mmCIF file of C-alpha atoms in Angstrom:
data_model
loop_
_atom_site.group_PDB
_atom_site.id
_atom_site.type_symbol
_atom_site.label_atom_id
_atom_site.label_comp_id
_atom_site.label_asym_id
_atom_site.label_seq_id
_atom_site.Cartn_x
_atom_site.Cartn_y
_atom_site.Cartn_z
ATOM 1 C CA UNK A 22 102.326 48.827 113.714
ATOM 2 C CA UNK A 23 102.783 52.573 114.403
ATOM 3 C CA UNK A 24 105.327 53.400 112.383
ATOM 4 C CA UNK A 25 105.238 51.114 109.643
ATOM 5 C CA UNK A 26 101.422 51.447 108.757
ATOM 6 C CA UNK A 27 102.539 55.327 108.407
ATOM 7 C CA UNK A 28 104.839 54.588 105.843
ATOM 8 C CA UNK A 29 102.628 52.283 104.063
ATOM 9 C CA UNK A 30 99.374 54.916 104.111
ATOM 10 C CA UNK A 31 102.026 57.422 103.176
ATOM 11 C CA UNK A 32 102.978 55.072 99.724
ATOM 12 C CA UNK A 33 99.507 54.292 99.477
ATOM 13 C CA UNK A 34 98.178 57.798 99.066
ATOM 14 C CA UNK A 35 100.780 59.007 96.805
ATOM 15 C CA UNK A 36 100.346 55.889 94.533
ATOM 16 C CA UNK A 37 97.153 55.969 94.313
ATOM 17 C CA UNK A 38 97.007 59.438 92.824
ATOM 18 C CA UNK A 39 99.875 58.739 90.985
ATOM 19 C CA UNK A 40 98.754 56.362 89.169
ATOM 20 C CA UNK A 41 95.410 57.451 88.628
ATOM 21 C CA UNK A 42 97.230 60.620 86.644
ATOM 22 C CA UNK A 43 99.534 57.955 84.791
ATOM 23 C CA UNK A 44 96.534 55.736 83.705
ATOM 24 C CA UNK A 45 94.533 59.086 82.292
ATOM 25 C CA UNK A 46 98.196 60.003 81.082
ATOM 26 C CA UNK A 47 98.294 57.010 78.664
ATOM 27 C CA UNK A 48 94.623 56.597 77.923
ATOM 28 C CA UNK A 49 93.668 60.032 76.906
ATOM 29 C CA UNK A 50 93.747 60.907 73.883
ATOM 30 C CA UNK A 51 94.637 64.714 73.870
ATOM 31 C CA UNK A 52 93.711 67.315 71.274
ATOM 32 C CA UNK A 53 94.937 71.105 71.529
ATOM 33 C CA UNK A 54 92.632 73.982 70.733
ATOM 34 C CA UNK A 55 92.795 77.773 71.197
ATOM 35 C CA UNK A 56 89.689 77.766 72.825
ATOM 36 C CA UNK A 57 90.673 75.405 75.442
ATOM 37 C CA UNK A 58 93.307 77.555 77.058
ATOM 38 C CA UNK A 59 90.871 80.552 77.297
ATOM 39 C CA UNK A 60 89.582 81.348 80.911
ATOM 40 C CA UNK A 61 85.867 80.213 79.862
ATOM 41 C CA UNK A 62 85.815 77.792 77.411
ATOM 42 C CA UNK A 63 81.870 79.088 76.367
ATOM 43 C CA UNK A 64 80.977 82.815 76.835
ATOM 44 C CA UNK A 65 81.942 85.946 75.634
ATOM 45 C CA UNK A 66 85.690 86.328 74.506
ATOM 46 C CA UNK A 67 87.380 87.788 76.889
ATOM 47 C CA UNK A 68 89.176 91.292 76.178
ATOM 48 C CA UNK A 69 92.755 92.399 76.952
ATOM 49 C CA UNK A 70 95.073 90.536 78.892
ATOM 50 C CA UNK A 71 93.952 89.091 82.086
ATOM 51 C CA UNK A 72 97.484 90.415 83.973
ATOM 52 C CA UNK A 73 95.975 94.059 84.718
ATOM 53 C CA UNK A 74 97.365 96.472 86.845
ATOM 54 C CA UNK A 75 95.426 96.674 90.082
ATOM 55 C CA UNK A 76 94.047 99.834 91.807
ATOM 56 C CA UNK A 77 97.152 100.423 94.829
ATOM 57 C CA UNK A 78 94.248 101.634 97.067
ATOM 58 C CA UNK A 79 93.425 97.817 97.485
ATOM 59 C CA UNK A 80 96.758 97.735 99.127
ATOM 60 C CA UNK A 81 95.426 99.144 102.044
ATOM 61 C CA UNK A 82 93.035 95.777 102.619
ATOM 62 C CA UNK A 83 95.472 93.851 102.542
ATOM 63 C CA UNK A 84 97.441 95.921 105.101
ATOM 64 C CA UNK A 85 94.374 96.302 107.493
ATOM 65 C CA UNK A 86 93.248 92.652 106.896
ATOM 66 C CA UNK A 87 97.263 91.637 108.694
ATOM 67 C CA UNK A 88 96.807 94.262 111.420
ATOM 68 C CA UNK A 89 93.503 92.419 112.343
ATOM 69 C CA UNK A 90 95.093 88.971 111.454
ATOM 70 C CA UNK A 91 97.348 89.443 113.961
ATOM 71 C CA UNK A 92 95.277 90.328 116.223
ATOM 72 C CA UNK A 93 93.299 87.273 116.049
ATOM 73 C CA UNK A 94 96.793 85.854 117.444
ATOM 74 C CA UNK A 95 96.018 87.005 120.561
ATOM 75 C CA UNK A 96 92.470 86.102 120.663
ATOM 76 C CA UNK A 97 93.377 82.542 120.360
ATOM 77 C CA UNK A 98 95.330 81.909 123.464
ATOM 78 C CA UNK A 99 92.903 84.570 125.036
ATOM 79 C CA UNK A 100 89.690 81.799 124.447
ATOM 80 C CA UNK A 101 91.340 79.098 125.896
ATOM 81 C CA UNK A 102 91.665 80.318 129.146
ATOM 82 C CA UNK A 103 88.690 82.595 129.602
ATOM 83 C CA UNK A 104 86.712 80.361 131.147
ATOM 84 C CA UNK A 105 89.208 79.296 133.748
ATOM 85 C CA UNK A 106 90.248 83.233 134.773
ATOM 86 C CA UNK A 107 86.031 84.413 134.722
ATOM 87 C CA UNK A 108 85.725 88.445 134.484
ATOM 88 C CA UNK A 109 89.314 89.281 134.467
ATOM 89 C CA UNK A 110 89.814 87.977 131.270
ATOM 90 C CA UNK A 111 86.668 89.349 129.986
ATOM 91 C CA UNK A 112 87.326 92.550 130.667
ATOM 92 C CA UNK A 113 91.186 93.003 129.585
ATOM 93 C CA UNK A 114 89.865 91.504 126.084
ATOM 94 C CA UNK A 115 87.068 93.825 126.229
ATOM 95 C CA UNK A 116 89.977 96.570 126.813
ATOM 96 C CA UNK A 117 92.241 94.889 124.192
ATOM 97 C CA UNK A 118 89.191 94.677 121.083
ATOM 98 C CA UNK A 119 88.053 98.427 122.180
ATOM 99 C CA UNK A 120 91.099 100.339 121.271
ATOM 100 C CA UNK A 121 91.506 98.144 117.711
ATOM 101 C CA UNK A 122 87.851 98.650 117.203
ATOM 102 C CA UNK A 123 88.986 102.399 117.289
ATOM 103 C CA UNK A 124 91.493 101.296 115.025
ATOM 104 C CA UNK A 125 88.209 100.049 112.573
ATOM 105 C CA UNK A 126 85.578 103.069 113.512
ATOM 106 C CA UNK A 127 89.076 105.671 112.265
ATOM 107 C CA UNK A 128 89.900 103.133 108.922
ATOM 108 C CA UNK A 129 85.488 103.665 108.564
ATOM 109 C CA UNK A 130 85.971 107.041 109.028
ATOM 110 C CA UNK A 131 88.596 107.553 106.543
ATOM 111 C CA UNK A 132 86.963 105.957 103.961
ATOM 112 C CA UNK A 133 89.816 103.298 103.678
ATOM 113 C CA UNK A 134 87.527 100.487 103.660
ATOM 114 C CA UNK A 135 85.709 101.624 100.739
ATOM 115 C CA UNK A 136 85.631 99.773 97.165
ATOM 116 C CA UNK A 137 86.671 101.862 94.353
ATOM 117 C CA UNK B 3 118.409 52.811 110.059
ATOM 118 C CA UNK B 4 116.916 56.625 111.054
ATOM 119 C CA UNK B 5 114.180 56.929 113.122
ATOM 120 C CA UNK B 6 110.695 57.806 111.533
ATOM 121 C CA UNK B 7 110.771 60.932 113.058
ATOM 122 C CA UNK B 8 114.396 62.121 111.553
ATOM 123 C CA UNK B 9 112.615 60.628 108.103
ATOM 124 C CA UNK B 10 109.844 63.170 108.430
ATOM 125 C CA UNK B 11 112.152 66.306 109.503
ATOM 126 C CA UNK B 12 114.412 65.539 106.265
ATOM 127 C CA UNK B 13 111.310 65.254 104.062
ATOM 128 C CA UNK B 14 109.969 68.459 105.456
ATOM 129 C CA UNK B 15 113.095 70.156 105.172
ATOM 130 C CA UNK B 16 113.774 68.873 101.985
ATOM 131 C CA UNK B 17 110.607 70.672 100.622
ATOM 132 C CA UNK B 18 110.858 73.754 102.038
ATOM 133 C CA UNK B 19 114.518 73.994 100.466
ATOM 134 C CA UNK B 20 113.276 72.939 97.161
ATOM 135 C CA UNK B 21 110.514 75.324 97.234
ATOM 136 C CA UNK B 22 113.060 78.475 98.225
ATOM 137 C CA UNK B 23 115.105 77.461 95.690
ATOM 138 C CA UNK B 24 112.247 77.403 93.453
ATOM 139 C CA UNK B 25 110.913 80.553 94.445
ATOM 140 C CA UNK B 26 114.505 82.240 94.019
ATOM 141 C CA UNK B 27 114.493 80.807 90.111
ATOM 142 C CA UNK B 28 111.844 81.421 88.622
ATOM 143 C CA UNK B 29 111.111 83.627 86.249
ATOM 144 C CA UNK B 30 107.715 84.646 86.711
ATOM 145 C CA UNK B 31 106.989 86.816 89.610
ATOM 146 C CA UNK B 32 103.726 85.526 90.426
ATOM 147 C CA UNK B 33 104.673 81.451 90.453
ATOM 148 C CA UNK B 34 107.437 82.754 92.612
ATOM 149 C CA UNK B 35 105.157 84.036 95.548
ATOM 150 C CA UNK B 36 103.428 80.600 95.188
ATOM 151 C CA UNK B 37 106.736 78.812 95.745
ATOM 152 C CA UNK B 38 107.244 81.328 99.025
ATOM 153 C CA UNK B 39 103.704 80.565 100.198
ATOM 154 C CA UNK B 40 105.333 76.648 99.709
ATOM 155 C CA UNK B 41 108.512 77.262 101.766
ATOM 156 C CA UNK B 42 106.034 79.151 104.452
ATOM 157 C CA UNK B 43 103.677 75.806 104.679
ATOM 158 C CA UNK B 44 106.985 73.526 105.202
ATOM 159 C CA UNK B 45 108.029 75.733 108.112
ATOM 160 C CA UNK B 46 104.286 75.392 109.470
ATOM 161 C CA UNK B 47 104.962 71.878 108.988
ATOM 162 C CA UNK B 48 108.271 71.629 110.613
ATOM 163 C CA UNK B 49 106.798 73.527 114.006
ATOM 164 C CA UNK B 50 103.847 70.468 113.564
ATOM 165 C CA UNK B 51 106.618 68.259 113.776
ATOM 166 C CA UNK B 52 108.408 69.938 116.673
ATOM 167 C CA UNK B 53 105.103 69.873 118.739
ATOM 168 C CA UNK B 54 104.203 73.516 118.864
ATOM 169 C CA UNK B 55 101.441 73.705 117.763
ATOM 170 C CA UNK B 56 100.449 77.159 118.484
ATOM 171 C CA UNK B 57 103.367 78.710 116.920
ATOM 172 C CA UNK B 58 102.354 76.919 113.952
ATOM 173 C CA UNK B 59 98.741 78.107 113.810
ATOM 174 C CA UNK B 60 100.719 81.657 114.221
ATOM 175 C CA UNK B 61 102.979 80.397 111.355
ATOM 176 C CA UNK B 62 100.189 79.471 108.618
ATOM 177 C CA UNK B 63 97.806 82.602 109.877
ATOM 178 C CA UNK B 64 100.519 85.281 110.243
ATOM 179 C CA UNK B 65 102.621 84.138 107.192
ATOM 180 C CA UNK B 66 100.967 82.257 105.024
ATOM 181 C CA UNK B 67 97.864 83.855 105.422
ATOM 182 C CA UNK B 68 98.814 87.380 105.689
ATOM 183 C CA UNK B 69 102.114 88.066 104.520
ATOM 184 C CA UNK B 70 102.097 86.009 101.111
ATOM 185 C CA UNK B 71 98.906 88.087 100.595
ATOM 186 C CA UNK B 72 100.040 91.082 101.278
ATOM 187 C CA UNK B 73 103.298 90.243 98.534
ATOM 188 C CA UNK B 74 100.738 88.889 95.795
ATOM 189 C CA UNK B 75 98.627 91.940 97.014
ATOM 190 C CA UNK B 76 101.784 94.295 95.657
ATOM 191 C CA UNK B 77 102.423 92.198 92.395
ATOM 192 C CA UNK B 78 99.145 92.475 91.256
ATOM 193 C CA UNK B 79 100.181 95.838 91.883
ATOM 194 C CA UNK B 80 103.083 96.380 89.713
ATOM 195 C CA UNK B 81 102.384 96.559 85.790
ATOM 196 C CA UNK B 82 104.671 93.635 85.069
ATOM 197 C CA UNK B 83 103.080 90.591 87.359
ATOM 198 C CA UNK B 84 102.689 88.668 84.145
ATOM 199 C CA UNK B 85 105.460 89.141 82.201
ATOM 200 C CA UNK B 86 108.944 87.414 82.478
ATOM 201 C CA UNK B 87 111.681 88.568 84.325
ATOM 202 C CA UNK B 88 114.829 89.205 82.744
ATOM 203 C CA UNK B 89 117.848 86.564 82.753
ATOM 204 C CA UNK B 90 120.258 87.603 85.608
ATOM 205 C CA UNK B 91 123.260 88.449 83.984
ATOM 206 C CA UNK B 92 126.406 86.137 85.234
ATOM 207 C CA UNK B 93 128.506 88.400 88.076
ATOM 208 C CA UNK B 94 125.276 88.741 89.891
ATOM 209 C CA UNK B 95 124.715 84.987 89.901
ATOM 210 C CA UNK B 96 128.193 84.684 90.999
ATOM 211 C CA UNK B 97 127.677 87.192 94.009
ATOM 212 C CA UNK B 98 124.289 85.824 95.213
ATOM 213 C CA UNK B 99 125.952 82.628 95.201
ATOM 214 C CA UNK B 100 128.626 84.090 97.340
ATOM 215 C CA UNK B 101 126.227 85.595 99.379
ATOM 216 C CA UNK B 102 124.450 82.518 99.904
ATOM 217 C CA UNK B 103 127.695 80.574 100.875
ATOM 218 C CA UNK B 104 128.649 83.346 103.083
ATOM 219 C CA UNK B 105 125.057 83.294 105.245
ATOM 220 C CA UNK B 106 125.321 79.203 105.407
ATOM 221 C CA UNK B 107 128.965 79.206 106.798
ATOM 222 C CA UNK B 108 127.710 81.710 109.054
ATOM 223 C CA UNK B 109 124.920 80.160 110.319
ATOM 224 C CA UNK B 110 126.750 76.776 110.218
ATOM 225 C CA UNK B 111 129.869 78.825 112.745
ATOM 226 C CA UNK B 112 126.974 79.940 114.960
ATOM 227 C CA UNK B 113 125.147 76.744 115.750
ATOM 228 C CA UNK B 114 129.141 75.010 115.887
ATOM 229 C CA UNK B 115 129.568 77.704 118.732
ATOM 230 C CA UNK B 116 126.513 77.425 120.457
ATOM 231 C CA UNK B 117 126.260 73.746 120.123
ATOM 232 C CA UNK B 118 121.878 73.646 121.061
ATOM 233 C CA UNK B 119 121.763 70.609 123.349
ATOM 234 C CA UNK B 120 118.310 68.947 123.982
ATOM 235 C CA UNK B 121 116.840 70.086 127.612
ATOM 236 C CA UNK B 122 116.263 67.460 129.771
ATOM 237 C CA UNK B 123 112.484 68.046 130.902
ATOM 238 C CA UNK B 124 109.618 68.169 128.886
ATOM 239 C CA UNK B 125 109.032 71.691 127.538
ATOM 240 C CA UNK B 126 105.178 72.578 128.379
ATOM 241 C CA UNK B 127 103.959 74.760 125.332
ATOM 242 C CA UNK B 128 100.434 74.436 125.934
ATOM 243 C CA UNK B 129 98.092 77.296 124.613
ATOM 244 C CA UNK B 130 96.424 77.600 128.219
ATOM 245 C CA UNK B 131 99.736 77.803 129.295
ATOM 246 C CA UNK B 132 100.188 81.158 127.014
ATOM 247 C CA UNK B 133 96.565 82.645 127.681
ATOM 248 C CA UNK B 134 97.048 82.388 131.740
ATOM 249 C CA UNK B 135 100.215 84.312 131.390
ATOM 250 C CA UNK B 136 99.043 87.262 128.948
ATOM 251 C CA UNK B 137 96.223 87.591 130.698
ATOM 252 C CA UNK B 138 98.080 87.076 134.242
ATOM 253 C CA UNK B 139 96.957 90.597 136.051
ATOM 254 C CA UNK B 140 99.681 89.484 138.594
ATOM 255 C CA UNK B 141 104.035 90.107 139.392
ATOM 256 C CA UNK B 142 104.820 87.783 136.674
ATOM 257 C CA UNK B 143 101.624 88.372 134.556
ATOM 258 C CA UNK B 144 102.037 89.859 130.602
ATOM 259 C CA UNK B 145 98.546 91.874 130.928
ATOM 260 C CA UNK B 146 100.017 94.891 130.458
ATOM 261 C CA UNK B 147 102.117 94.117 127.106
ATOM 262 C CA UNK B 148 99.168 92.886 126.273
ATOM 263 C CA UNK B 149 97.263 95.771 126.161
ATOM 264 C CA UNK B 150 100.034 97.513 124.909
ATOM 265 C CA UNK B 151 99.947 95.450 121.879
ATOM 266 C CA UNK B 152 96.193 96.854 121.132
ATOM 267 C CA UNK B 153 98.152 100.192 121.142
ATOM 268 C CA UNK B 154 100.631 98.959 118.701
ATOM 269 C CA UNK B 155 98.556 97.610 116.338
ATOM 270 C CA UNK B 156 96.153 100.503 116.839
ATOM 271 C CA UNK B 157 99.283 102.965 115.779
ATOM 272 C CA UNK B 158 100.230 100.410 112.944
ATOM 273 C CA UNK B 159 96.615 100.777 111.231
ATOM 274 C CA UNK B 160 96.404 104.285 111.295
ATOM 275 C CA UNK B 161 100.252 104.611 110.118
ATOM 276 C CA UNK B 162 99.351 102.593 107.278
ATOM 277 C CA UNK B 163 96.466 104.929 106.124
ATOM 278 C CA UNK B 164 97.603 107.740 107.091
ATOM 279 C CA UNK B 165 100.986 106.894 104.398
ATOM 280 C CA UNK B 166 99.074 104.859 102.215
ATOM 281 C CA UNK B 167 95.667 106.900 101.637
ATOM 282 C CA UNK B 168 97.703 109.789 100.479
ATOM 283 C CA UNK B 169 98.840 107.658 97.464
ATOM 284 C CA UNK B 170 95.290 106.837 96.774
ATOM 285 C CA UNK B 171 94.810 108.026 93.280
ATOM 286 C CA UNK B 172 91.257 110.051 91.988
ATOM 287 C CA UNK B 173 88.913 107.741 90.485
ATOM 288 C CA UNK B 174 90.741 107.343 87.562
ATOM 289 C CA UNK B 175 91.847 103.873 87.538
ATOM 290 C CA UNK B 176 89.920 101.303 86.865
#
């Protein structure tokens, strides 16, 4: 057992998507339209390339989303224990999400957050 | 005969070299991200295997989560994100190739030197084990890095808008 059965789910999985894919493979038979590589195959035809240049002020998401990404790092160990330290730990996180809430109430303030 | 665990390390490192090498050939900028967010999974898998399991939460939510989107974030950016890149011409393949050789000796020389030998006792990684100690108010308590890293992060987010909302064009764009 153990190590074996591993091995054998691990063959089992791969062949049976495998050769579902093979099967469709050698039963389909395939036809090749314009229409069928277009993003919606019913609809209205879509204009210009779909590889536009975005606006760089969405950069700043995806900046601010990591900043608070990592912080969630911290959170995690933070919940583990919290229940085992009581009020200490309540009250350093309290500390800890206050000053990157400041962080959120200045990104508010600047209007960073804003859609354009 | 290897042991099933050596079988899975080998498969795991097998894909995340396949996947840099992947995301170091092709063409298009976009698949090449996708290949990096690969690589970045394998590593997530290779701390599974090693039993961390926290480092590899930090792995797939720090890196795989955050930086790949940041990188896709900033092709999306550039006016080019769909277009091929240009062949690399064949001195530069020669150098990267001898930069490549040059980091794997190197890294090969250090671990030769350093020879890492397995500890003897159990290494206790637990998460709890993490929390009691950042949040330890105590001598050999981290609470006050870990305030300090609210600080940090605080000055990162306001360096970033402060540099970045300057670039911020008017509501031209679309």
């Amino acid at each position: 057992m153990g190590s074996g059965s591993l091995i054998a789910l691990m063959i089992a999985a791969v062949a049976f998507s495998g050769i579902a894919i093979l099967i469709s493979k050698i039963l389909l038979k395939t036809t090749h339209n314009i229409h069928k590589g277009e993003p919606y195959e019913c609809g209205i035809p879509t204009i210009g390339p779909s590889w536009i240049q975005f606006s760089i002020g969405y950069y700043l998401f995806a900046l601010i989303f990591l900043i608070f990404d990592v912080e969630l790092i911290f959170i995690f160990p933070w919940a583990v224990v919290v229940k085992q330290l009581g009020w200490v730990a309540f009250v350093e996180i309290l500390i800890f999400l206050f000053i990157l809430f400041m962080g959120f109430l200045y990104a508010h303030k600047k209007k960073a957050l804003k859609w354009m | 005969m290897m042991s099933l665990g050596a079988i899975f390390f080998y498969i795991i490192s097998a894909f995340i070299l396949l996947m840099g090498i992947l995301a170091v050939t092709t063409r298009k900028i976009f698949r090449s991200a996708i290949y990096l967010l690969g690589s970045l999974i394998g590593i997530a898998g290779l701390y599974f295997w090693l039993e961390v399991e926290f480092i590899a939460a930090v792995q797939i939510v720090v890196y795989v989560g955050g930086i790949v989107v940041l990188i896709i974030f900033s092709i999306f950016l550039t006016q080019q994100s769909g277009k091929e890149m240009p062949r690399t011409n064949l001195s530069r393949n020669i150098f990267s190739l001898l930069a490549v050789i040059a980091g794997f000796l190197l890294s090969c020389s250090l671990i030769h030197q350093y020879g890492f030998e397995a500890g003897s006792q159990p290494f206790d990684n637990a998460v709890s084990r993490i929390g009691l100690y950042m949040l330890n108010t105590g001598k050999d308590g981290f609470a006050l890095p870990f305030e300090a890293v609210s600080i940090l992060l605080l000055a990162a987010l306001i360096g970033c808008i402060v540099i970045a909302m300057k670039s911020v064009p008017t509501k031209s764009t679309k």
